PDB file of C-alpha atoms in Angstrom:
ATOM      1  CA  GLN A   1      -6.941  16.527  -0.361  1.00 85.00           C
ATOM      2  CA  GLN A   2      -8.099  14.293  -3.188  1.00 92.00           C
ATOM      3  CA  PRO A   3      -9.012  16.436  -6.184  1.00 95.00           C
ATOM      4  CA  VAL A   4     -12.620  16.311  -7.300  1.00 96.00           C
ATOM      5  CA  GLN A   5     -13.344  15.251 -10.838  1.00 97.00           C
ATOM      6  CA  SER A   6     -16.564  15.903 -12.718  1.00 96.00           C
ATOM      7  CA  PRO A   7     -18.528  14.417 -14.259  1.00 97.00           C
ATOM      8  CA  GLN A   8     -18.147  10.892 -12.886  1.00 96.00           C
ATOM      9  CA  ALA A   9     -19.129   9.362 -16.203  1.00 96.00           C
ATOM     10  CA  VAL A  10     -19.857  10.480 -19.755  1.00 96.00           C
ATOM     11  CA  ILE A  11     -21.389   8.679 -22.711  1.00 96.00           C
ATOM     12  CA  LEU A  12     -20.780  10.229 -26.120  1.00 95.00           C
ATOM     13  CA  ARG A  13     -21.299   9.362 -29.730  1.00 96.00           C
ATOM     14  CA  GLU A  14     -18.227   9.316 -31.922  1.00 96.00           C
ATOM     15  CA  GLY A  15     -17.413  12.823 -33.090  1.00 95.00           C
ATOM     16  CA  GLU A  16     -18.899  14.613 -30.092  1.00 96.00           C
ATOM     17  CA  ASP A  17     -16.915  16.755 -27.656  1.00 96.00           C
ATOM     18  CA  ALA A  18     -16.368  16.305 -23.924  1.00 96.00           C
ATOM     19  CA  VAL A  19     -14.940  18.327 -21.042  1.00 97.00           C
ATOM     20  CA  ILE A  20     -13.621  16.747 -17.844  1.00 98.00           C
ATOM     21  CA  ASN A  21     -12.971  18.970 -14.861  1.00 97.00           C
ATOM     22  CA  CYS A  22     -10.582  18.614 -11.927  1.00 97.00           C
ATOM     23  CA  SER A  23     -10.645  20.907  -8.924  1.00 96.00           C
ATOM     24  CA  SER A  24      -8.538  21.053  -5.785  1.00 94.00           C
ATOM     25  CA  SER A  25      -9.109  22.534  -2.341  1.00 93.00           C
ATOM     26  CA  LYS A  26      -5.388  23.252  -2.051  1.00 90.00           C
ATOM     27  CA  ALA A  27      -3.099  25.431  -4.134  1.00 89.00           C
ATOM     28  CA  LEU A  28      -1.552  23.492  -6.982  1.00 89.00           C
ATOM     29  CA  TYR A  29       1.886  23.390  -8.560  1.00 87.00           C
ATOM     30  CA  SER A  30       1.020  21.051 -11.401  1.00 88.00           C
ATOM     31  CA  VAL A  31      -1.761  18.928 -12.810  1.00 92.00           C
ATOM     32  CA  HIS A  32      -1.223  15.616 -14.593  1.00 93.00           C
ATOM     33  CA  TRP A  33      -3.760  13.913 -16.865  1.00 94.00           C
ATOM     34  CA  TYR A  34      -3.760  10.140 -17.504  1.00 96.00           C
ATOM     35  CA  ARG A  35      -6.047   7.744 -19.357  1.00 96.00           C
ATOM     36  CA  GLN A  36      -6.605   4.148 -18.282  1.00 96.00           C
ATOM     37  CA  LYS A  37      -8.128   1.388 -20.392  1.00 96.00           C
ATOM     38  CA  HIS A  38      -9.824  -1.499 -18.608  1.00 92.00           C
ATOM     39  CA  GLY A  39      -7.294  -3.932 -17.161  1.00 92.00           C
ATOM     40  CA  GLU A  40      -4.317  -1.763 -18.089  1.00 95.00           C
ATOM     41  CA  ALA A  41      -2.056   0.738 -16.369  1.00 95.00           C
ATOM     42  CA  PRO A  42      -2.702   4.493 -16.612  1.00 96.00           C
ATOM     43  CA  VAL A  43      -1.021   6.180 -19.555  1.00 94.00           C
ATOM     44  CA  PHE A  44       0.304   9.719 -19.460  1.00 92.00           C
ATOM     45  CA  LEU A  45      -1.470  12.380 -21.532  1.00 92.00           C
ATOM     46  CA  MET A  46      -0.011  15.697 -20.398  1.00 89.00           C
ATOM     47  CA  ILE A  47       1.207  17.869 -17.536  1.00 89.00           C
ATOM     48  CA  LEU A  48       0.275  21.496 -16.928  1.00 89.00           C
ATOM     49  CA  LEU A  49       2.660  23.483 -14.834  1.00 83.00           C
ATOM     50  CA  LYS A  50       1.557  27.057 -14.443  1.00 66.00           C
ATOM     51  CA  GLY A  51      -1.535  29.126 -14.293  1.00 60.00           C
ATOM     52  CA  GLY A  52      -3.246  29.645 -17.588  1.00 58.00           C
ATOM     53  CA  GLU A  53      -1.130  27.075 -19.358  1.00 65.00           C
ATOM     54  CA  GLN A  54      -2.842  25.158 -22.087  1.00 63.00           C
ATOM     55  CA  LYS A  55      -1.480  22.102 -23.802  1.00 67.00           C
ATOM     56  CA  GLY A  56      -2.668  20.023 -26.676  1.00 68.00           C
ATOM     57  CA  HIS A  57      -2.172  16.519 -27.956  1.00 69.00           C
ATOM     58  CA  GLU A  58      -3.933  15.940 -31.274  1.00 73.00           C
ATOM     59  CA  LYS A  59      -7.595  16.490 -30.395  1.00 87.00           C
ATOM     60  CA  ILE A  60      -7.033  16.337 -26.656  1.00 91.00           C
ATOM     61  CA  SER A  61      -6.077  19.539 -24.874  1.00 91.00           C
ATOM     62  CA  ALA A  62      -6.137  20.889 -21.348  1.00 92.00           C
ATOM     63  CA  SER A  63      -6.067  24.129 -19.412  1.00 90.00           C
ATOM     64  CA  PHE A  64      -4.965  25.035 -15.895  1.00 90.00           C
ATOM     65  CA  ASN A  65      -6.471  27.902 -13.921  1.00 87.00           C
ATOM     66  CA  GLU A  66      -4.075  28.344 -11.051  1.00 82.00           C
ATOM     67  CA  LYS A  67      -6.197  30.910  -9.200  1.00 84.00           C
ATOM     68  CA  LYS A  68      -9.274  28.695  -9.254  1.00 83.00           C
ATOM     69  CA  GLN A  69      -7.146  25.600  -8.547  1.00 91.00           C
ATOM     70  CA  GLN A  70      -8.817  23.892 -11.468  1.00 92.00           C
ATOM     71  CA  SER A  71      -7.888  22.085 -14.632  1.00 94.00           C
ATOM     72  CA  SER A  72     -10.046  20.967 -17.529  1.00 94.00           C
ATOM     73  CA  LEU A  73      -9.402  18.309 -20.155  1.00 95.00           C
ATOM     74  CA  TYR A  74     -11.007  18.862 -23.560  1.00 94.00           C
ATOM     75  CA  LEU A  75     -11.664  15.994 -25.972  1.00 94.00           C
ATOM     76  CA  THR A  76     -12.663  17.228 -29.400  1.00 92.00           C
ATOM     77  CA  ALA A  77     -14.340  15.145 -32.088  1.00 90.00           C
ATOM     78  CA  SER A  78     -14.052  12.051 -29.910  1.00 91.00           C
ATOM     79  CA  GLN A  79     -12.892   8.760 -31.367  1.00 92.00           C
ATOM     80  CA  LEU A  80     -13.691   5.228 -30.209  1.00 94.00           C
ATOM     81  CA  SER A  81     -10.103   4.959 -28.946  1.00 93.00           C
ATOM     82  CA  TYR A  82     -10.780   7.751 -26.431  1.00 94.00           C
ATOM     83  CA  SER A  83     -12.912   5.420 -24.320  1.00 96.00           C
ATOM     84  CA  GLY A  84     -11.503   4.745 -20.873  1.00 96.00           C
ATOM     85  CA  THR A  85     -11.181   6.333 -17.462  1.00 97.00           C
ATOM     86  CA  TYR A  86      -9.460   9.703 -17.178  1.00 97.00           C
ATOM     87  CA  PHE A  87      -7.609  10.685 -14.030  1.00 97.00           C
ATOM     88  CA  CYS A  88      -6.184  13.983 -12.942  1.00 96.00           C
ATOM     89  CA  GLY A  89      -3.216  13.894 -10.614  1.00 95.00           C
ATOM     90  CA  THR A  90      -2.266  16.937  -8.588  1.00 93.00           C
ATOM     91  CA  GLU A  91       0.980  18.096  -7.072  1.00 89.00           C
ATOM     92  CA  PHE A  92       0.442  20.731  -4.429  1.00 88.00           C
ATOM     93  CA  ALA A  93       2.117  24.124  -4.374  1.00 82.00           C
ATOM     94  CA  ASN A  94       4.206  23.210  -1.325  1.00 81.00           C
ATOM     95  CA  ARG A  95       6.083  20.691  -3.554  1.00 76.00           C
ATOM     96  CA  ASP A  96       5.749  17.807  -1.091  1.00 79.00           C
ATOM     97  CA  ASP A  97       6.530  15.339  -3.921  1.00 83.00           C
ATOM     98  CA  LYS A  98       3.151  13.598  -3.625  1.00 89.00           C
ATOM     99  CA  ILE A  99       0.943  13.161  -6.670  1.00 92.00           C
ATOM    100  CA  ILE A 100      -2.664  12.710  -5.536  1.00 94.00           C
ATOM    101  CA  PHE A 101      -5.233  11.437  -8.003  1.00 96.00           C
ATOM    102  CA  GLY A 102      -8.945  12.060  -8.339  1.00 95.00           C
ATOM    103  CA  LYS A 103     -11.526   9.276  -8.529  1.00 95.00           C
ATOM    104  CA  GLY A 104     -11.599   9.381 -12.293  1.00 96.00           C
ATOM    105  CA  THR A 105     -14.114  10.082 -15.047  1.00 97.00           C
ATOM    106  CA  ARG A 106     -15.372   7.141 -17.110  1.00 97.00           C
ATOM    107  CA  LEU A 107     -15.763   8.006 -20.773  1.00 97.00           C
ATOM    108  CA  HIS A 108     -17.615   5.706 -23.144  1.00 96.00           C
ATOM    109  CA  ILE A 109     -17.737   6.474 -26.859  1.00 95.00           C
ATOM    110  CA  LEU A 110     -20.504   4.917 -28.930  1.00 94.00           C
ATOM    111  CA  PRO A 111     -20.085   4.347 -32.679  1.00 91.00           C
TER     112      PRO A 111
ATOM    113  CA  ASN B   1      14.415  -0.809 -21.547  1.00 66.00           C
ATOM    114  CA  ALA B   2      11.884  -2.763 -19.510  1.00 78.00           C
ATOM    115  CA  GLY B   3      10.537   0.368 -17.779  1.00 93.00           C
ATOM    116  CA  VAL B   4       8.712  -0.378 -14.510  1.00 96.00           C
ATOM    117  CA  THR B   5       8.379  -4.085 -13.734  1.00 96.00           C
ATOM    118  CA  GLN B   6       5.969  -5.401 -11.110  1.00 97.00           C
ATOM    119  CA  THR B   7       5.790  -8.953  -9.826  1.00 96.00           C
ATOM    120  CA  PRO B   8       3.669 -10.948  -9.322  1.00 96.00           C
ATOM    121  CA  LYS B   9       0.811 -10.031 -11.659  1.00 96.00           C
ATOM    122  CA  PHE B  10      -1.777 -11.921  -9.603  1.00 97.00           C
ATOM    123  CA  ARG B  11      -1.806 -13.268  -6.073  1.00 96.00           C
ATOM    124  CA  ILE B  12      -4.329 -14.756  -3.674  1.00 97.00           C
ATOM    125  CA  LEU B  13      -3.539 -14.502   0.023  1.00 96.00           C
ATOM    126  CA  LYS B  14      -5.242 -15.879   3.092  1.00 97.00           C
ATOM    127  CA  ILE B  15      -6.113 -13.505   5.905  1.00 97.00           C
ATOM    128  CA  GLY B  16      -3.073 -12.973   8.118  1.00 96.00           C
ATOM    129  CA  GLN B  17      -0.489 -14.009   5.552  1.00 97.00           C
ATOM    130  CA  SER B  18       2.367 -11.749   4.540  1.00 96.00           C
ATOM    131  CA  MET B  19       3.808 -10.964   1.173  1.00 96.00           C
ATOM    132  CA  THR B  20       6.008  -8.536  -0.706  1.00 97.00           C
ATOM    133  CA  LEU B  21       5.024  -6.886  -3.965  1.00 98.00           C
ATOM    134  CA  GLN B  22       8.101  -6.253  -6.047  1.00 98.00           C
ATOM    135  CA  CYS B  23       8.736  -3.155  -8.159  1.00 98.00           C
ATOM    136  CA  ALA B  24      11.847  -2.445 -10.185  1.00 97.00           C
ATOM    137  CA  GLN B  25      12.682   0.266 -12.706  1.00 96.00           C
ATOM    138  CA  ASP B  26      15.632   0.508 -15.051  1.00 94.00           C
ATOM    139  CA  MET B  27      15.319   4.173 -16.037  1.00 92.00           C
ATOM    140  CA  ASN B  28      17.463   5.574 -13.223  1.00 90.00           C
ATOM    141  CA  HIS B  29      14.423   7.333 -11.796  1.00 92.00           C
ATOM    142  CA  ASN B  30      14.838   8.675  -8.301  1.00 91.00           C
ATOM    143  CA  TYR B  31      11.121   9.060  -7.492  1.00 93.00           C
ATOM    144  CA  MET B  32       8.996   5.963  -6.966  1.00 95.00           C
ATOM    145  CA  TYR B  33       5.395   5.543  -5.807  1.00 96.00           C
ATOM    146  CA  TRP B  34       2.973   2.842  -4.738  1.00 98.00           C
ATOM    147  CA  TYR B  35      -0.742   3.293  -5.448  1.00 98.00           C
ATOM    148  CA  ARG B  36      -3.727   1.066  -4.867  1.00 98.00           C
ATOM    149  CA  GLN B  37      -6.801   1.173  -7.044  1.00 97.00           C
ATOM    150  CA  ASP B  38     -10.237   0.114  -5.870  1.00 94.00           C
ATOM    151  CA  PRO B  39     -13.270   0.272  -8.192  1.00 84.00           C
ATOM    152  CA  GLY B  40     -14.616   3.824  -8.434  1.00 81.00           C
ATOM    153  CA  MET B  41     -12.062   5.211  -5.961  1.00 84.00           C
ATOM    154  CA  GLY B  42      -9.248   6.251  -8.240  1.00 90.00           C
ATOM    155  CA  LEU B  43      -5.602   5.778  -7.349  1.00 95.00           C
ATOM    156  CA  LYS B  44      -4.721   6.142  -3.691  1.00 96.00           C
ATOM    157  CA  LEU B  45      -1.096   6.869  -2.751  1.00 97.00           C
ATOM    158  CA  ILE B  46       0.275   4.364  -0.226  1.00 97.00           C
ATOM    159  CA  TYR B  47       3.955   5.281   0.072  1.00 97.00           C
ATOM    160  CA  TYR B  48       6.494   7.136  -2.001  1.00 96.00           C
ATOM    161  CA  SER B  49      10.244   7.603  -2.163  1.00 95.00           C
ATOM    162  CA  VAL B  50      12.378  10.429  -3.499  1.00 91.00           C
ATOM    163  CA  GLY B  51      15.598   8.444  -3.478  1.00 91.00           C
ATOM    164  CA  ALA B  52      17.435   5.497  -1.993  1.00 93.00           C
ATOM    165  CA  GLY B  53      17.024   5.418   1.772  1.00 94.00           C
ATOM    166  CA  ILE B  54      14.167   7.956   1.789  1.00 94.00           C
ATOM    167  CA  THR B  55      10.515   6.963   2.069  1.00 96.00           C
ATOM    168  CA  ASP B  56       7.377   8.734   3.227  1.00 95.00           C
ATOM    169  CA  LYS B  57       3.713   7.986   3.826  1.00 96.00           C
ATOM    170  CA  GLY B  58       1.004   8.745   1.346  1.00 95.00           C
ATOM    171  CA  GLU B  59      -2.773   8.845   1.797  1.00 94.00           C
ATOM    172  CA  VAL B  60      -3.354   5.240   2.919  1.00 96.00           C
ATOM    173  CA  PRO B  61      -0.168   3.785   4.501  1.00 97.00           C
ATOM    174  CA  ASN B  62      -1.738   1.676   7.280  1.00 96.00           C
ATOM    175  CA  GLY B  63      -1.046  -2.031   6.900  1.00 95.00           C
ATOM    176  CA  TYR B  64       1.892  -1.536   4.542  1.00 97.00           C
ATOM    177  CA  ASN B  65       5.626  -1.014   4.764  1.00 97.00           C
ATOM    178  CA  VAL B  66       8.234  -0.064   2.195  1.00 97.00           C
ATOM    179  CA  SER B  67      11.985   0.140   1.865  1.00 95.00           C
ATOM    180  CA  ARG B  68      14.262   1.701  -0.735  1.00 96.00           C
ATOM    181  CA  SER B  69      17.766   0.325  -0.445  1.00 96.00           C
ATOM    182  CA  THR B  70      18.614   0.899  -4.115  1.00 96.00           C
ATOM    183  CA  THR B  71      17.528   3.380  -6.773  1.00 94.00           C
ATOM    184  CA  GLU B  72      16.049   0.556  -8.867  1.00 96.00           C
ATOM    185  CA  ASP B  73      13.868  -1.305  -6.354  1.00 97.00           C
ATOM    186  CA  PHE B  74      10.918  -0.252  -4.216  1.00 98.00           C
ATOM    187  CA  PRO B  75       9.180  -3.285  -2.635  1.00 98.00           C
ATOM    188  CA  LEU B  76       5.845  -2.997  -0.814  1.00 98.00           C
ATOM    189  CA  ARG B  77       5.323  -5.282   2.183  1.00 97.00           C
ATOM    190  CA  LEU B  78       1.967  -6.464   3.557  1.00 96.00           C
ATOM    191  CA  GLU B  79       2.560  -7.919   7.006  1.00 89.00           C
ATOM    192  CA  LEU B  80      -0.881  -9.234   8.049  1.00 94.00           C
ATOM    193  CA  ALA B  81      -3.108  -9.333   5.013  1.00 95.00           C
ATOM    194  CA  ALA B  82      -6.722  -8.276   5.498  1.00 96.00           C
ATOM    195  CA  PRO B  83      -9.696  -8.442   3.090  1.00 96.00           C
ATOM    196  CA  SER B  84      -9.627  -4.622   2.919  1.00 96.00           C
ATOM    197  CA  GLN B  85      -6.287  -4.902   1.135  1.00 97.00           C
ATOM    198  CA  THR B  86      -7.874  -6.651  -1.836  1.00 97.00           C
ATOM    199  CA  SER B  87      -7.049  -4.262  -4.653  1.00 97.00           C
ATOM    200  CA  VAL B  88      -4.960  -3.622  -7.741  1.00 97.00           C
ATOM    201  CA  TYR B  89      -1.561  -2.218  -6.844  1.00 98.00           C
ATOM    202  CA  PHE B  90       0.416  -0.009  -9.190  1.00 98.00           C
ATOM    203  CA  CYS B  91       4.016   1.036  -8.864  1.00 98.00           C
ATOM    204  CA  ALA B  92       5.152   4.173 -10.679  1.00 96.00           C
ATOM    205  CA  SER B  93       8.361   6.091 -11.128  1.00 95.00           C
ATOM    206  CA  SER B  94       9.537   9.446 -12.418  1.00 92.00           C
ATOM    207  CA  TYR B  95      12.772  11.294 -12.868  1.00 84.00           C
ATOM    208  CA  SER B  96      12.983  14.466 -10.862  1.00 71.00           C
ATOM    209  CA  ASP B  97      15.762  16.740  -9.784  1.00 59.00           C
ATOM    210  CA  ARG B  98      13.045  19.143  -8.718  1.00 55.00           C
ATOM    211  CA  ALA B  99      12.685  20.280 -12.287  1.00 58.00           C
ATOM    212  CA  PRO B 100       9.048  20.650 -13.247  1.00 60.00           C
ATOM    213  CA  GLY B 101       7.004  18.488 -15.529  1.00 64.00           C
ATOM    214  CA  GLU B 102       8.100  14.907 -14.947  1.00 79.00           C
ATOM    215  CA  LYS B 103       5.460  12.338 -15.827  1.00 87.00           C
ATOM    216  CA  LEU B 104       4.815   9.070 -14.049  1.00 92.00           C
ATOM    217  CA  PHE B 105       5.677   5.751 -15.673  1.00 94.00           C
ATOM    218  CA  PHE B 106       3.418   2.996 -14.359  1.00 96.00           C
ATOM    219  CA  GLY B 107       4.027  -0.713 -14.001  1.00 97.00           C
ATOM    220  CA  SER B 108       1.405  -3.160 -15.270  1.00 96.00           C
ATOM    221  CA  GLY B 109      -0.056  -3.737 -11.822  1.00 97.00           C
ATOM    222  CA  THR B 110      -0.523  -6.544  -9.307  1.00 97.00           C
ATOM    223  CA  GLN B 111      -4.022  -7.850  -8.659  1.00 97.00           C
ATOM    224  CA  LEU B 112      -4.203  -9.011  -5.048  1.00 97.00           C
ATOM    225  CA  SER B 113      -7.090 -10.853  -3.421  1.00 96.00           C
ATOM    226  CA  VAL B 114      -7.189 -11.536   0.318  1.00 96.00           C
ATOM    227  CA  LEU B 115      -9.647 -14.257   1.272  1.00 94.00           C
TER     228      LEU B 115
END
């Protein structure tokens, strides 16, 4: 049931773009995205609630394809502060109140 | 507001010992969760609660117990600690009356080592 994130790790130079994918084997109600810095708690980025919904937060945006049970996180013109591990959390369509996270994608931005 | 408070921040246990990880929130959230995080494995859901007196199992509940006697507190109990329970534990909460789009607020975590 754990969603699958890809890639597992990404190394970018500052200013480059990245896409992180999250796919589920079960129908989804919502997808959460969080970023975690080393030694800290995860921090909320955004939630996507319905098929085709796209959200943005400065240069970080995301989309949700309900039919494909997938979400993608887009980081544009990456900054050093974007480094960290990104997690998607999924709530299934049966609304069982669980939020199940993927294994995470490690993002490292080089100056 | 303090948000989600976890205690202790660090703890070393011997095999077979018991302990309780404390979690308290002051945001009047009705949903609370316990996750464990092992390197490269993401966040695994241990137990969750949708309100006082209601708890349910997550992905990895074996070896743990929880209770929810108040809205504010959601302690996690390890009865017979094993090395496999060495991990970082995060408590999280959210407000939900079944309305969509409620984010999780995380505590700062408890790093537990069982030796």
